[in-house]
mmCIF file of C-alpha atoms and ligand atoms in Angstrom:
data_model
loop_
_atom_site.group_PDB
_atom_site.id
_atom_site.type_symbol
_atom_site.label_atom_id
_atom_site.label_comp_id
_atom_site.label_asym_id
_atom_site.label_seq_id
_atom_site.Cartn_x
_atom_site.Cartn_y
_atom_site.Cartn_z
ATOM 1 C CA MET A 1 10.371 5.424 -24.535
ATOM 2 C CA THR A 2 11.114 2.433 -22.358
ATOM 3 C CA SER A 3 11.084 -1.204 -23.388
ATOM 4 C CA PRO A 4 8.099 -3.435 -22.518
ATOM 5 C CA ALA A 5 8.174 -5.630 -19.408
ATOM 6 C CA LEU A 6 7.908 -8.753 -21.539
ATOM 7 C CA PRO A 7 10.602 -8.928 -24.238
ATOM 8 C CA ASP A 8 9.194 -10.220 -27.528
ATOM 9 C CA HIS A 9 11.476 -13.238 -27.492
ATOM 10 C CA SER A 10 10.413 -14.357 -23.996
ATOM 11 C CA PRO A 11 9.472 -18.074 -24.203
ATOM 12 C CA ARG A 12 6.949 -17.729 -21.340
ATOM 13 C CA PRO A 13 5.294 -14.949 -19.326
ATOM 14 C CA LEU A 14 7.838 -13.488 -16.952
ATOM 15 C CA ALA A 15 7.395 -14.003 -13.228
ATOM 16 C CA PRO A 16 6.584 -10.864 -11.177
ATOM 17 C CA SER A 17 10.031 -10.962 -9.565
ATOM 18 C CA THR A 18 11.543 -10.741 -13.066
ATOM 19 C CA VAL A 19 9.118 -8.009 -14.148
ATOM 20 C CA ALA A 20 10.233 -5.925 -11.140
ATOM 21 C CA VAL A 21 13.753 -6.084 -12.577
ATOM 22 C CA THR A 22 13.011 -5.733 -16.301
ATOM 23 C CA ALA A 23 10.070 -3.320 -16.594
ATOM 24 C CA GLY A 24 10.658 0.348 -17.371
ATOM 25 C CA ARG A 25 14.157 -0.083 -18.798
ATOM 26 C CA PRO A 26 15.379 2.043 -21.718
ATOM 27 C CA PRO A 27 15.519 0.321 -25.127
ATOM 28 C CA ARG A 28 18.560 -1.947 -25.534
ATOM 29 C CA VAL A 29 20.797 -0.016 -27.888
ATOM 30 C CA PRO A 30 24.589 -0.214 -28.077
ATOM 31 C CA GLY A 31 26.030 2.436 -25.808
ATOM 32 C CA GLY A 32 22.652 3.229 -24.258
ATOM 33 C CA PRO A 33 22.133 3.336 -20.484
ATOM 34 C CA VAL A 34 20.766 0.321 -18.613
ATOM 35 C CA ASN A 35 18.737 2.574 -16.324
ATOM 36 C CA PRO A 36 16.381 5.398 -17.241
ATOM 37 C CA PRO A 37 18.011 8.762 -16.605
ATOM 38 C CA LEU A 38 17.007 11.154 -13.837
ATOM 39 C CA VAL A 39 16.015 14.333 -15.667
ATOM 40 C CA LEU A 40 15.812 17.546 -13.660
ATOM 41 C CA SER A 41 13.898 20.016 -15.762
ATOM 42 C CA SER A 42 10.750 21.914 -14.819
ATOM 43 C CA THR A 43 9.916 22.746 -18.413
ATOM 44 C CA TYR A 44 10.524 21.507 -21.956
ATOM 45 C CA VAL A 45 11.250 23.291 -25.190
ATOM 46 C CA SER A 46 7.923 24.075 -26.823
ATOM 47 C CA GLN A 47 6.228 26.526 -29.097
ATOM 48 C CA GLY A 48 3.141 26.747 -31.276
ATOM 49 C CA GLU A 49 -0.561 26.175 -30.756
ATOM 50 C CA PRO A 50 -1.377 23.531 -29.800
ATOM 51 C CA PRO A 51 2.110 22.951 -28.357
ATOM 52 C CA ALA A 52 4.039 20.227 -30.174
ATOM 53 C CA GLY A 53 5.833 17.407 -28.322
ATOM 54 C CA ASP A 54 4.923 14.892 -25.611
ATOM 55 C CA LEU A 55 6.354 16.884 -22.733
ATOM 56 C CA LEU A 56 5.517 20.488 -21.922
ATOM 57 C CA TYR A 57 5.780 21.289 -18.227
ATOM 58 C CA ALA A 58 6.846 18.984 -15.399
ATOM 59 C CA ARG A 59 3.590 19.260 -13.416
ATOM 60 C CA MET A 60 1.905 17.483 -16.331
ATOM 61 C CA GLY A 61 4.374 14.677 -16.899
ATOM 62 C CA THR A 62 8.094 13.901 -16.972
ATOM 63 C CA GLU A 63 10.284 11.258 -18.574
ATOM 64 C CA THR A 64 11.481 10.263 -15.104
ATOM 65 C CA TRP A 65 7.948 9.314 -13.982
ATOM 66 C CA SER A 66 7.111 7.125 -16.992
ATOM 67 C CA PRO A 67 9.463 4.148 -16.389
ATOM 68 C CA PHE A 68 8.201 3.775 -12.818
ATOM 69 C CA GLU A 69 4.590 4.141 -13.948
ATOM 70 C CA GLU A 70 5.090 1.456 -16.589
ATOM 71 C CA ALA A 71 6.831 -0.885 -14.177
ATOM 72 C CA LEU A 72 4.117 -0.567 -11.535
ATOM 73 C CA ALA A 73 1.392 -1.155 -14.138
ATOM 74 C CA ALA A 74 3.213 -4.279 -15.349
ATOM 75 C CA LEU A 75 3.392 -5.576 -11.767
ATOM 76 C CA GLU A 76 -0.296 -4.884 -11.130
ATOM 77 C CA GLY A 77 -1.297 -6.494 -14.448
ATOM 78 C CA ALA A 78 -2.547 -3.264 -16.051
ATOM 79 C CA THR A 79 -2.107 -2.307 -19.689
ATOM 80 C CA LEU A 80 -2.301 1.454 -19.023
ATOM 81 C CA PRO A 81 0.623 3.131 -17.221
ATOM 82 C CA GLY A 82 0.144 3.908 -13.551
ATOM 83 C CA LEU A 83 0.086 7.435 -12.179
ATOM 84 C CA VAL A 84 2.676 8.469 -9.631
ATOM 85 C CA LEU A 85 1.652 11.154 -7.109
ATOM 86 C CA GLY A 86 3.384 13.091 -4.350
ATOM 87 C CA SER A 87 2.369 10.690 -1.566
ATOM 88 C CA GLY A 88 0.154 7.711 -0.860
ATOM 89 C CA LEU A 89 -2.345 10.088 0.690
ATOM 90 C CA ALA A 90 -2.397 12.204 -2.483
ATOM 91 C CA ALA A 91 -3.203 9.018 -4.412
ATOM 92 C CA ILE A 92 -6.023 8.237 -1.969
ATOM 93 C CA ALA A 93 -7.328 11.811 -2.283
ATOM 94 C CA ALA A 94 -7.320 11.499 -6.081
ATOM 95 C CA VAL A 95 -9.514 8.392 -5.852
ATOM 96 C CA PHE A 96 -11.817 9.830 -3.168
ATOM 97 C CA ALA A 97 -12.277 12.922 -5.362
ATOM 98 C CA GLN A 98 -14.098 10.696 -7.883
ATOM 99 C CA VAL A 99 -16.997 10.321 -5.440
ATOM 100 C CA PRO A 100 -19.762 12.779 -6.308
ATOM 101 C CA ASP A 101 -20.999 15.269 -3.701
ATOM 102 C CA ASP A 102 -23.816 13.534 -1.819
ATOM 103 C CA GLY A 103 -22.382 10.169 -2.893
ATOM 104 C CA ALA A 104 -21.106 7.525 -0.463
ATOM 105 C CA ILE A 105 -17.836 5.919 0.604
ATOM 106 C CA VAL A 106 -17.913 2.494 2.244
ATOM 107 C CA LEU A 107 -14.575 1.702 3.865
ATOM 108 C CA PRO A 108 -13.007 -0.487 6.577
ATOM 109 C CA ARG A 109 -13.211 0.967 10.067
ATOM 110 C CA HIS A 110 -9.511 0.163 10.436
ATOM 111 C CA THR A 111 -8.274 1.524 7.174
ATOM 112 C CA TYR A 112 -5.164 3.761 7.294
ATOM 113 C CA GLN A 113 -6.176 6.534 9.699
ATOM 114 C CA ALA A 114 -5.445 9.484 7.392
ATOM 115 C CA ALA A 115 -7.758 7.921 4.778
ATOM 116 C CA LEU A 116 -10.477 7.823 7.434
ATOM 117 C CA GLY A 117 -9.781 11.482 8.231
ATOM 118 C CA LEU A 118 -9.978 12.428 4.562
ATOM 119 C CA ALA A 119 -13.289 10.594 4.177
ATOM 120 C CA ASP A 120 -14.644 12.445 7.209
ATOM 121 C CA GLU A 121 -13.595 15.741 5.645
ATOM 122 C CA LEU A 122 -15.481 14.854 2.453
ATOM 123 C CA ALA A 123 -18.483 14.092 4.639
ATOM 124 C CA ALA A 124 -18.271 17.457 6.387
ATOM 125 C CA ARG A 125 -17.559 19.598 3.316
ATOM 126 C CA HIS A 126 -19.261 17.779 0.454
ATOM 127 C CA GLY A 127 -22.082 15.837 2.036
ATOM 128 C CA VAL A 128 -20.491 12.492 1.177
ATOM 129 C CA ARG A 129 -21.914 9.702 3.302
ATOM 130 C CA VAL A 130 -19.161 7.697 4.980
ATOM 131 C CA VAL A 131 -19.937 4.192 6.189
ATOM 132 C CA ARG A 132 -17.277 2.388 8.240
ATOM 133 C CA VAL A 133 -17.490 -1.398 8.110
ATOM 134 C CA ASP A 134 -15.846 -4.474 9.574
ATOM 135 C CA VAL A 135 -14.202 -5.879 6.401
ATOM 136 C CA GLU A 136 -13.782 -9.319 7.899
ATOM 137 C CA ASP A 137 -17.583 -9.602 7.887
ATOM 138 C CA THR A 138 -18.460 -9.978 4.189
ATOM 139 C CA ASP A 139 -22.234 -10.058 4.786
ATOM 140 C CA ALA A 140 -22.062 -6.853 6.815
ATOM 141 C CA VAL A 141 -20.114 -5.076 4.045
ATOM 142 C CA VAL A 142 -22.615 -6.217 1.393
ATOM 143 C CA ALA A 143 -25.486 -5.026 3.604
ATOM 144 C CA ALA A 144 -23.735 -1.652 4.005
ATOM 145 C CA LEU A 145 -23.332 -1.445 0.208
ATOM 146 C CA ASP A 146 -27.034 -2.233 -0.217
ATOM 147 C CA GLU A 147 -27.974 0.551 2.142
ATOM 148 C CA ALA A 148 -25.465 3.099 0.817
ATOM 149 C CA SER A 149 -26.468 2.535 -2.831
ATOM 150 C CA ALA A 150 -30.229 2.576 -2.186
ATOM 151 C CA GLY A 151 -32.057 5.004 -4.484
ATOM 152 C CA GLY A 152 -29.235 4.917 -7.043
ATOM 153 C CA VAL A 153 -26.675 6.741 -4.882
ATOM 154 C CA ARG A 154 -23.204 6.525 -6.493
ATOM 155 C CA GLY A 155 -20.094 5.963 -4.511
ATOM 156 C CA LEU A 156 -16.891 4.112 -3.769
ATOM 157 C CA LEU A 157 -16.016 0.888 -2.003
ATOM 158 C CA TRP A 158 -12.559 1.525 -0.576
ATOM 159 C CA LEU A 159 -10.713 -1.559 0.610
ATOM 160 C CA GLU A 160 -7.502 -2.260 2.390
ATOM 161 C CA SER A 161 -6.484 -5.880 2.886
ATOM 162 C CA PRO A 162 -4.779 -6.674 5.155
ATOM 163 C CA THR A 163 -5.915 -3.592 7.056
ATOM 164 C CA ASN A 164 -3.643 -1.119 8.777
ATOM 165 C CA PRO A 165 -3.076 -1.714 11.655
ATOM 166 C CA MET A 166 -5.439 -4.574 12.583
ATOM 167 C CA LEU A 167 -4.395 -6.994 9.806
ATOM 168 C CA GLU A 168 -7.945 -7.999 8.959
ATOM 169 C CA VAL A 169 -8.217 -9.809 5.631
ATOM 170 C CA ALA A 170 -11.169 -8.980 3.359
ATOM 171 C CA ASP A 171 -12.755 -11.224 0.749
ATOM 172 C CA VAL A 172 -11.755 -8.689 -1.890
ATOM 173 C CA PRO A 173 -13.079 -10.495 -5.032
ATOM 174 C CA VAL A 174 -16.541 -10.997 -3.512
ATOM 175 C CA LEU A 175 -16.750 -7.443 -2.177
ATOM 176 C CA VAL A 176 -15.547 -5.913 -5.447
ATOM 177 C CA GLU A 177 -18.199 -7.828 -7.371
ATOM 178 C CA ALA A 178 -20.918 -6.775 -4.917
ATOM 179 C CA ALA A 179 -19.895 -3.126 -5.162
ATOM 180 C CA ARG A 180 -19.730 -3.126 -8.948
ATOM 181 C CA ALA A 181 -23.160 -4.748 -9.150
ATOM 182 C CA ARG A 182 -24.462 -1.757 -7.180
ATOM 183 C CA GLY A 183 -22.782 0.802 -9.442
ATOM 184 C CA PHE A 184 -20.017 1.632 -6.978
ATOM 185 C CA LEU A 185 -16.446 2.322 -7.979
ATOM 186 C CA THR A 186 -13.999 -0.015 -6.272
ATOM 187 C CA ALA A 187 -10.445 0.736 -5.214
ATOM 188 C CA VAL A 188 -7.982 -1.238 -3.122
ATOM 189 C CA ASP A 189 -5.049 0.092 -1.124
ATOM 190 C CA ASN A 190 -2.499 -2.619 -1.916
ATOM 191 C CA THR A 191 0.314 -1.156 0.191
ATOM 192 C CA PHE A 192 0.527 -3.994 2.735
ATOM 193 C CA ALA A 193 0.222 -6.909 0.290
ATOM 194 C CA THR A 194 2.352 -5.331 -2.505
ATOM 195 C CA PRO A 195 1.729 -6.340 -6.143
ATOM 196 C CA LEU A 196 3.645 -9.541 -5.417
ATOM 197 C CA GLY A 197 1.044 -10.562 -2.816
ATOM 198 C CA GLN A 198 -2.166 -9.826 -4.721
ATOM 199 C CA ASN A 199 -3.428 -7.993 -7.819
ATOM 200 C CA PRO A 200 -6.868 -6.506 -7.135
ATOM 201 C CA LEU A 201 -7.360 -5.398 -10.766
ATOM 202 C CA ALA A 202 -7.533 -9.099 -11.677
ATOM 203 C CA TRP A 203 -10.464 -9.378 -9.227
ATOM 204 C CA GLY A 204 -12.287 -6.582 -11.047
ATOM 205 C CA ALA A 205 -11.262 -3.598 -8.911
ATOM 206 C CA ASP A 206 -11.321 -0.303 -10.794
ATOM 207 C CA ALA A 207 -8.158 1.038 -9.202
ATOM 208 C CA VAL A 208 -5.244 0.026 -7.014
ATOM 209 C CA VAL A 209 -3.470 2.506 -4.773
ATOM 210 C CA HIS A 210 -0.024 2.298 -3.200
ATOM 211 C CA SER A 211 1.856 4.247 -0.636
ATOM 212 C CA VAL A 212 5.065 3.864 -2.665
ATOM 213 C CA THR A 213 6.800 5.227 0.438
ATOM 214 C CA LYS A 214 6.566 1.713 1.911
ATOM 215 C CA TYR A 215 7.561 -1.560 0.192
ATOM 216 C CA LEU A 216 7.821 -0.394 -3.409
ATOM 217 C CA ALA A 217 10.519 2.181 -2.674
ATOM 218 C CA GLY A 218 11.561 0.133 0.334
ATOM 219 C CA HIS A 219 14.339 2.190 1.931
ATOM 220 C CA SER A 220 12.494 4.802 4.009
ATOM 221 C CA ASP A 221 14.011 7.581 1.952
ATOM 222 C CA VAL A 222 11.077 8.883 -0.115
ATOM 223 C CA VAL A 223 7.404 9.795 0.328
ATOM 224 C CA LEU A 224 5.450 8.868 -2.779
ATOM 225 C CA GLY A 225 2.157 7.388 -3.948
ATOM 226 C CA ALA A 226 0.623 5.814 -7.036
ATOM 227 C CA VAL A 227 -2.668 4.740 -8.590
ATOM 228 C CA VAL A 228 -3.058 2.071 -11.252
ATOM 229 C CA THR A 229 -6.233 1.568 -13.290
ATOM 230 C CA ASP A 230 -7.063 -0.077 -16.599
ATOM 231 C CA ASP A 231 -10.102 2.135 -17.145
ATOM 232 C CA PRO A 232 -9.130 4.920 -19.600
ATOM 233 C CA GLU A 233 -11.857 7.308 -18.371
ATOM 234 C CA LEU A 234 -10.932 6.854 -14.735
ATOM 235 C CA ARG A 235 -7.253 7.233 -15.574
ATOM 236 C CA ALA A 236 -7.970 10.495 -17.402
ATOM 237 C CA ALA A 237 -9.909 11.797 -14.380
ATOM 238 C CA LEU A 238 -7.112 10.828 -11.977
ATOM 239 C CA HIS A 239 -4.513 12.352 -14.284
ATOM 240 C CA SER A 240 -6.496 15.560 -14.409
ATOM 241 C CA TYR A 241 -6.770 15.575 -10.589
ATOM 242 C CA ARG A 242 -2.992 15.194 -10.293
ATOM 243 C CA THR A 243 -2.283 18.064 -12.678
ATOM 244 C CA GLN A 244 -4.946 20.430 -11.400
ATOM 245 C CA HIS A 245 -4.210 19.877 -7.714
ATOM 246 C CA GLY A 246 -0.470 19.839 -8.258
ATOM 247 C CA ALA A 247 -0.279 16.537 -6.363
ATOM 248 C CA ILE A 248 2.932 15.623 -8.131
ATOM 249 C CA ALA A 249 6.096 13.768 -7.263
ATOM 250 C CA GLY A 250 9.633 15.083 -7.548
ATOM 251 C CA PRO A 251 11.672 13.282 -10.226
ATOM 252 C CA SER A 252 14.434 12.320 -7.764
ATOM 253 C CA GLU A 253 11.937 10.503 -5.537
ATOM 254 C CA VAL A 254 10.502 8.573 -8.470
ATOM 255 C CA TRP A 255 13.960 7.618 -9.703
ATOM 256 C CA LEU A 256 14.783 6.303 -6.226
ATOM 257 C CA ALA A 257 11.490 4.413 -6.100
ATOM 258 C CA LEU A 258 12.245 2.606 -9.352
ATOM 259 C CA ARG A 259 15.677 1.738 -8.035
ATOM 260 C CA GLY A 260 14.042 0.341 -4.894
ATOM 261 C CA LEU A 261 11.456 -1.572 -6.914
ATOM 262 C CA ARG A 262 14.207 -3.647 -8.544
ATOM 263 C CA THR A 263 14.796 -5.527 -5.263
ATOM 264 C CA LEU A 264 11.132 -5.740 -4.200
ATOM 265 C CA ALA A 265 10.882 -9.513 -4.540
ATOM 266 C CA LEU A 266 14.027 -10.212 -2.515
ATOM 267 C CA ARG A 267 13.015 -7.811 0.234
ATOM 268 C CA VAL A 268 9.438 -9.083 0.465
ATOM 269 C CA GLU A 269 10.437 -12.753 0.378
ATOM 270 C CA ARG A 270 12.882 -12.213 3.216
ATOM 271 C CA SER A 271 10.732 -9.949 5.383
ATOM 272 C CA GLN A 272 7.570 -12.025 5.141
ATOM 273 C CA ALA A 273 9.411 -15.256 5.922
ATOM 274 C CA THR A 274 10.898 -13.564 9.001
ATOM 275 C CA ALA A 275 7.494 -12.136 9.959
ATOM 276 C CA ALA A 276 5.970 -15.628 9.916
ATOM 277 C CA LEU A 277 8.836 -17.001 12.015
ATOM 278 C CA LEU A 278 8.539 -14.214 14.587
ATOM 279 C CA ALA A 279 4.744 -14.575 14.708
ATOM 280 C CA GLU A 280 5.067 -18.275 15.467
ATOM 281 C CA ARG A 281 7.542 -17.655 18.294
ATOM 282 C CA LEU A 282 5.670 -14.670 19.710
ATOM 283 C CA ALA A 283 2.450 -16.708 19.826
ATOM 284 C CA THR A 284 3.883 -18.865 22.617
ATOM 285 C CA HIS A 285 5.931 -16.187 24.412
ATOM 286 C CA PRO A 286 4.869 -15.795 28.064
ATOM 287 C CA ALA A 287 5.053 -11.975 27.869
ATOM 288 C CA VAL A 288 2.695 -11.786 24.873
ATOM 289 C CA ALA A 289 -1.095 -11.474 25.190
ATOM 290 C CA GLN A 290 -1.900 -11.601 21.467
ATOM 291 C CA VAL A 291 -0.133 -11.672 18.139
ATOM 292 C CA ARG A 292 -1.762 -11.159 14.745
ATOM 293 C CA HIS A 293 -0.305 -12.292 11.444
ATOM 294 C CA PRO A 294 -2.299 -14.046 8.725
ATOM 295 C CA SER A 295 0.331 -16.824 8.602
ATOM 296 C CA LEU A 296 -0.777 -18.148 11.998
ATOM 297 C CA PRO A 297 -3.177 -21.089 11.533
ATOM 298 C CA ASP A 298 -5.570 -19.734 14.185
ATOM 299 C CA ASP A 299 -5.508 -16.135 12.935
ATOM 300 C CA PRO A 300 -8.993 -15.007 11.790
ATOM 301 C CA GLY A 301 -7.521 -13.997 8.401
ATOM 302 C CA HIS A 302 -5.517 -17.192 7.808
ATOM 303 C CA ALA A 303 -7.921 -19.165 5.599
ATOM 304 C CA ARG A 304 -8.830 -16.151 3.462
ATOM 305 C CA ALA A 305 -5.223 -15.000 3.065
ATOM 306 C CA THR A 306 -4.178 -18.548 2.123
ATOM 307 C CA ARG A 307 -6.877 -18.609 -0.565
ATOM 308 C CA LEU A 308 -6.350 -15.102 -1.932
ATOM 309 C CA MET A 309 -2.793 -13.971 -1.302
ATOM 310 C CA ARG A 310 0.686 -15.068 -2.322
ATOM 311 C CA GLY A 311 2.406 -14.796 1.041
ATOM 312 C CA TYR A 312 1.140 -13.313 4.301
ATOM 313 C CA GLY A 313 2.947 -9.981 4.364
ATOM 314 C CA SER A 314 5.551 -8.542 6.683
ATOM 315 C CA ILE A 315 3.482 -6.623 9.254
ATOM 316 C CA LEU A 316 2.713 -8.048 12.697
ATOM 317 C CA GLY A 317 0.221 -6.922 15.325
ATOM 318 C CA LEU A 318 1.501 -7.468 18.870
ATOM 319 C CA ARG A 319 -0.193 -6.887 22.222
ATOM 320 C CA PRO A 320 2.192 -7.569 25.090
ATOM 321 C CA ALA A 321 0.822 -8.833 28.400
ATOM 322 C CA GLY A 322 0.540 -5.794 30.685
ATOM 323 C CA GLY A 323 -1.392 -3.423 28.442
ATOM 324 C CA ARG A 324 -0.430 0.027 27.234
ATOM 325 C CA GLU A 325 2.404 0.550 29.769
ATOM 326 C CA ALA A 326 3.997 -2.731 28.715
ATOM 327 C CA ALA A 327 3.645 -1.761 25.057
ATOM 328 C CA ASP A 328 5.405 1.579 25.653
ATOM 329 C CA ALA A 329 8.086 -0.172 27.734
ATOM 330 C CA LEU A 330 8.690 -2.660 24.920
ATOM 331 C CA VAL A 331 9.178 0.146 22.392
ATOM 332 C CA ALA A 332 11.668 1.749 24.792
ATOM 333 C CA ALA A 333 13.505 -1.547 25.428
ATOM 334 C CA VAL A 334 14.284 -2.663 21.866
ATOM 335 C CA ARG A 335 17.748 -1.832 20.544
ATOM 336 C CA LEU A 336 17.754 -3.149 16.971
ATOM 337 C CA TRP A 337 14.128 -2.473 16.051
ATOM 338 C CA VAL A 338 13.641 1.221 15.302
ATOM 339 C CA PRO A 339 10.873 3.061 17.159
ATOM 340 C CA ALA A 340 9.280 4.948 14.273
ATOM 341 C CA THR A 341 6.087 5.344 12.340
ATOM 342 C CA SER A 342 5.807 4.132 8.724
ATOM 343 C CA LEU A 343 6.622 0.628 7.504
ATOM 344 C CA GLY A 344 7.958 -1.370 4.590
ATOM 345 C CA GLY A 345 11.599 -0.275 4.834
ATOM 346 C CA VAL A 346 14.616 -2.579 4.945
ATOM 347 C CA GLU A 347 14.951 -1.744 8.648
ATOM 348 C CA SER A 348 12.543 -3.291 11.163
ATOM 349 C CA SER A 349 10.449 -0.779 13.078
ATOM 350 C CA LEU A 350 7.612 -0.689 15.575
ATOM 351 C CA GLU A 351 5.167 1.693 17.181
ATOM 352 C CA ARG A 352 2.066 1.809 19.358
ATOM 353 C CA ARG A 353 -0.604 3.042 16.997
ATOM 354 C CA ARG A 354 -2.941 4.666 19.525
ATOM 355 C CA ARG A 355 -0.222 7.177 20.402
ATOM 356 C CA PHE A 356 -1.843 9.089 17.530
ATOM 357 C CA ALA A 357 -5.078 10.790 18.569
ATOM 358 C CA THR A 358 -6.313 10.260 15.000
ATOM 359 C CA GLU A 359 -6.051 6.458 15.158
ATOM 360 C CA SER A 360 -9.397 4.665 15.212
ATOM 361 C CA PRO A 361 -10.716 4.232 18.799
ATOM 362 C CA THR A 362 -11.510 0.567 18.061
ATOM 363 C CA VAL A 363 -7.775 -0.157 17.725
ATOM 364 C CA PRO A 364 -6.623 -1.464 21.133
ATOM 365 C CA GLU A 365 -4.540 0.998 23.181
ATOM 366 C CA ASP A 366 -1.796 -1.597 23.615
ATOM 367 C CA LEU A 367 -1.494 -2.679 19.959
ATOM 368 C CA LEU A 368 2.020 -2.456 18.545
ATOM 369 C CA ARG A 369 2.437 -2.544 14.777
ATOM 370 C CA LEU A 370 5.705 -4.217 13.821
ATOM 371 C CA SER A 371 7.161 -3.771 10.342
ATOM 372 C CA VAL A 372 9.612 -6.592 9.744
ATOM 373 C CA GLY A 373 12.653 -5.694 7.664
ATOM 374 C CA ILE A 374 15.446 -7.720 6.115
ATOM 375 C CA GLU A 375 17.908 -8.019 9.014
ATOM 376 C CA ASP A 376 19.005 -11.443 10.222
ATOM 377 C CA PRO A 377 15.875 -13.138 11.682
ATOM 378 C CA GLU A 378 17.707 -14.382 14.782
ATOM 379 C CA ASP A 379 19.000 -10.884 15.557
ATOM 380 C CA LEU A 380 15.468 -9.539 15.306
ATOM 381 C CA TRP A 381 14.138 -12.310 17.528
ATOM 382 C CA ALA A 382 16.887 -11.898 20.131
ATOM 383 C CA ASP A 383 16.156 -8.185 20.433
ATOM 384 C CA LEU A 384 12.389 -8.683 20.736
ATOM 385 C CA ASP A 385 12.859 -11.510 23.214
ATOM 386 C CA GLN A 386 15.190 -9.493 25.484
ATOM 387 C CA ALA A 387 12.781 -6.541 25.352
ATOM 388 C CA LEU A 388 9.787 -8.765 26.209
ATOM 389 C CA ARG A 389 11.691 -10.409 29.083
ATOM 390 C CA SER A 390 12.651 -6.988 30.463
ATOM 391 C CA LEU A 391 8.946 -6.217 30.995
ATOM 392 C CA GLY A 392 9.035 -8.461 34.064
HETATM 393 N N1 PLP B 401 -1.933 3.513 2.837
HETATM 394 C C1 PLP B 401 -1.395 2.809 3.847
HETATM 395 C C2 PLP B 401 -1.839 1.395 4.068
HETATM 396 C C3 PLP B 401 -0.458 3.399 4.687
HETATM 397 O O1 PLP B 401 0.076 2.679 5.692
HETATM 398 C C4 PLP B 401 -0.066 4.740 4.455
HETATM 399 C C5 PLP B 401 0.924 5.429 5.310
HETATM 400 O O2 PLP B 401 1.257 4.978 6.388
HETATM 401 C C6 PLP B 401 -0.667 5.430 3.410
HETATM 402 C C7 PLP B 401 -1.572 4.784 2.601
HETATM 403 C C8 PLP B 401 -0.317 6.868 3.127
HETATM 404 O O3 PLP B 401 0.866 6.927 2.402
HETATM 405 P P1 PLP B 401 1.891 8.155 2.455
HETATM 406 O O4 PLP B 401 2.423 8.231 3.842
HETATM 407 O O5 PLP B 401 2.874 7.798 1.404
HETATM 408 O O6 PLP B 401 1.100 9.394 2.123
#
């Protein structure tokens, strides 16, 4: 048992940055640990029919998962504990599995590419209709929902906002309402925004998914995913998916993720402030053709992000002048930024997304995705600037 995120004596609701520190702690007892223990046990003492005790076998649940699951739920504003899974993609698969055969999935054309691949597999093997939409265009998404739900077809509206890697911002509350009115389940991948940036459950979404690998864990040392929902039936179905498919997390990874979560607010505050600073400077750099970050006043997502989000996130889209060759040369020329896939770690990294054959063909060949970390902003700028100048 862990203590609640909001101590009884709290004179006011705790801020999310405090919840990230306080949630999922063991009860305060003299001599007790401040942190939940890491328990390495695949099975638990049990006998009898039905078996007595909360814990039976570690594929079904462990005491090391629960504190993280409670903390994430508290951050997303859910009353039911979250569900941690072996990766963000496993969490996405658990949600997609709720779509009936011959149902439909409406999703952004620039959603995380492996989610697109998974949706296509459901289309090929289960007859699920997959409709890719431009999430910036609210009317077009509603029209797609109209068409996909015609005749009472059931399905899922899957959202990512901002999108990976194009940084498009969706009008999530409006789209969630439209989908629910048509009987569609709604789920939002909240990896880029983090629970500090937005809480889609408060907008009526049925579920929120995270690649915990990224900001929540924050140190590029674990692969992990999670789903949070306040719907008991949906939670039971997702729980059953996790157990039956064995899509589980190792206890060590979850323990590390909770440790990382404690500093989420500091990391996000720092990295998104630096991202906005770099975006502003890059926007006027002579070697840059285009930069995307919702903080920029002329970015297509700026007004929506200002209205809906707390902060603009720490991912930048950058297209250097000179096309794909210039983009590859920039990745080769940086010294501090790490050329690597993934994002959301303390270290800044970058990559050209179309180097993956699976990336959506509507993503420009020369688009670099930059994940801004927590290094000194001027060091990050100096390195980018020297690399851009070296392009000649
Ligand atoms: N969602 C987003 C937005 C991602 O960027 C990623 C991974 O890059 C995933 C989900 C998948 O997460 P994981 O790599 O933890 O399986």
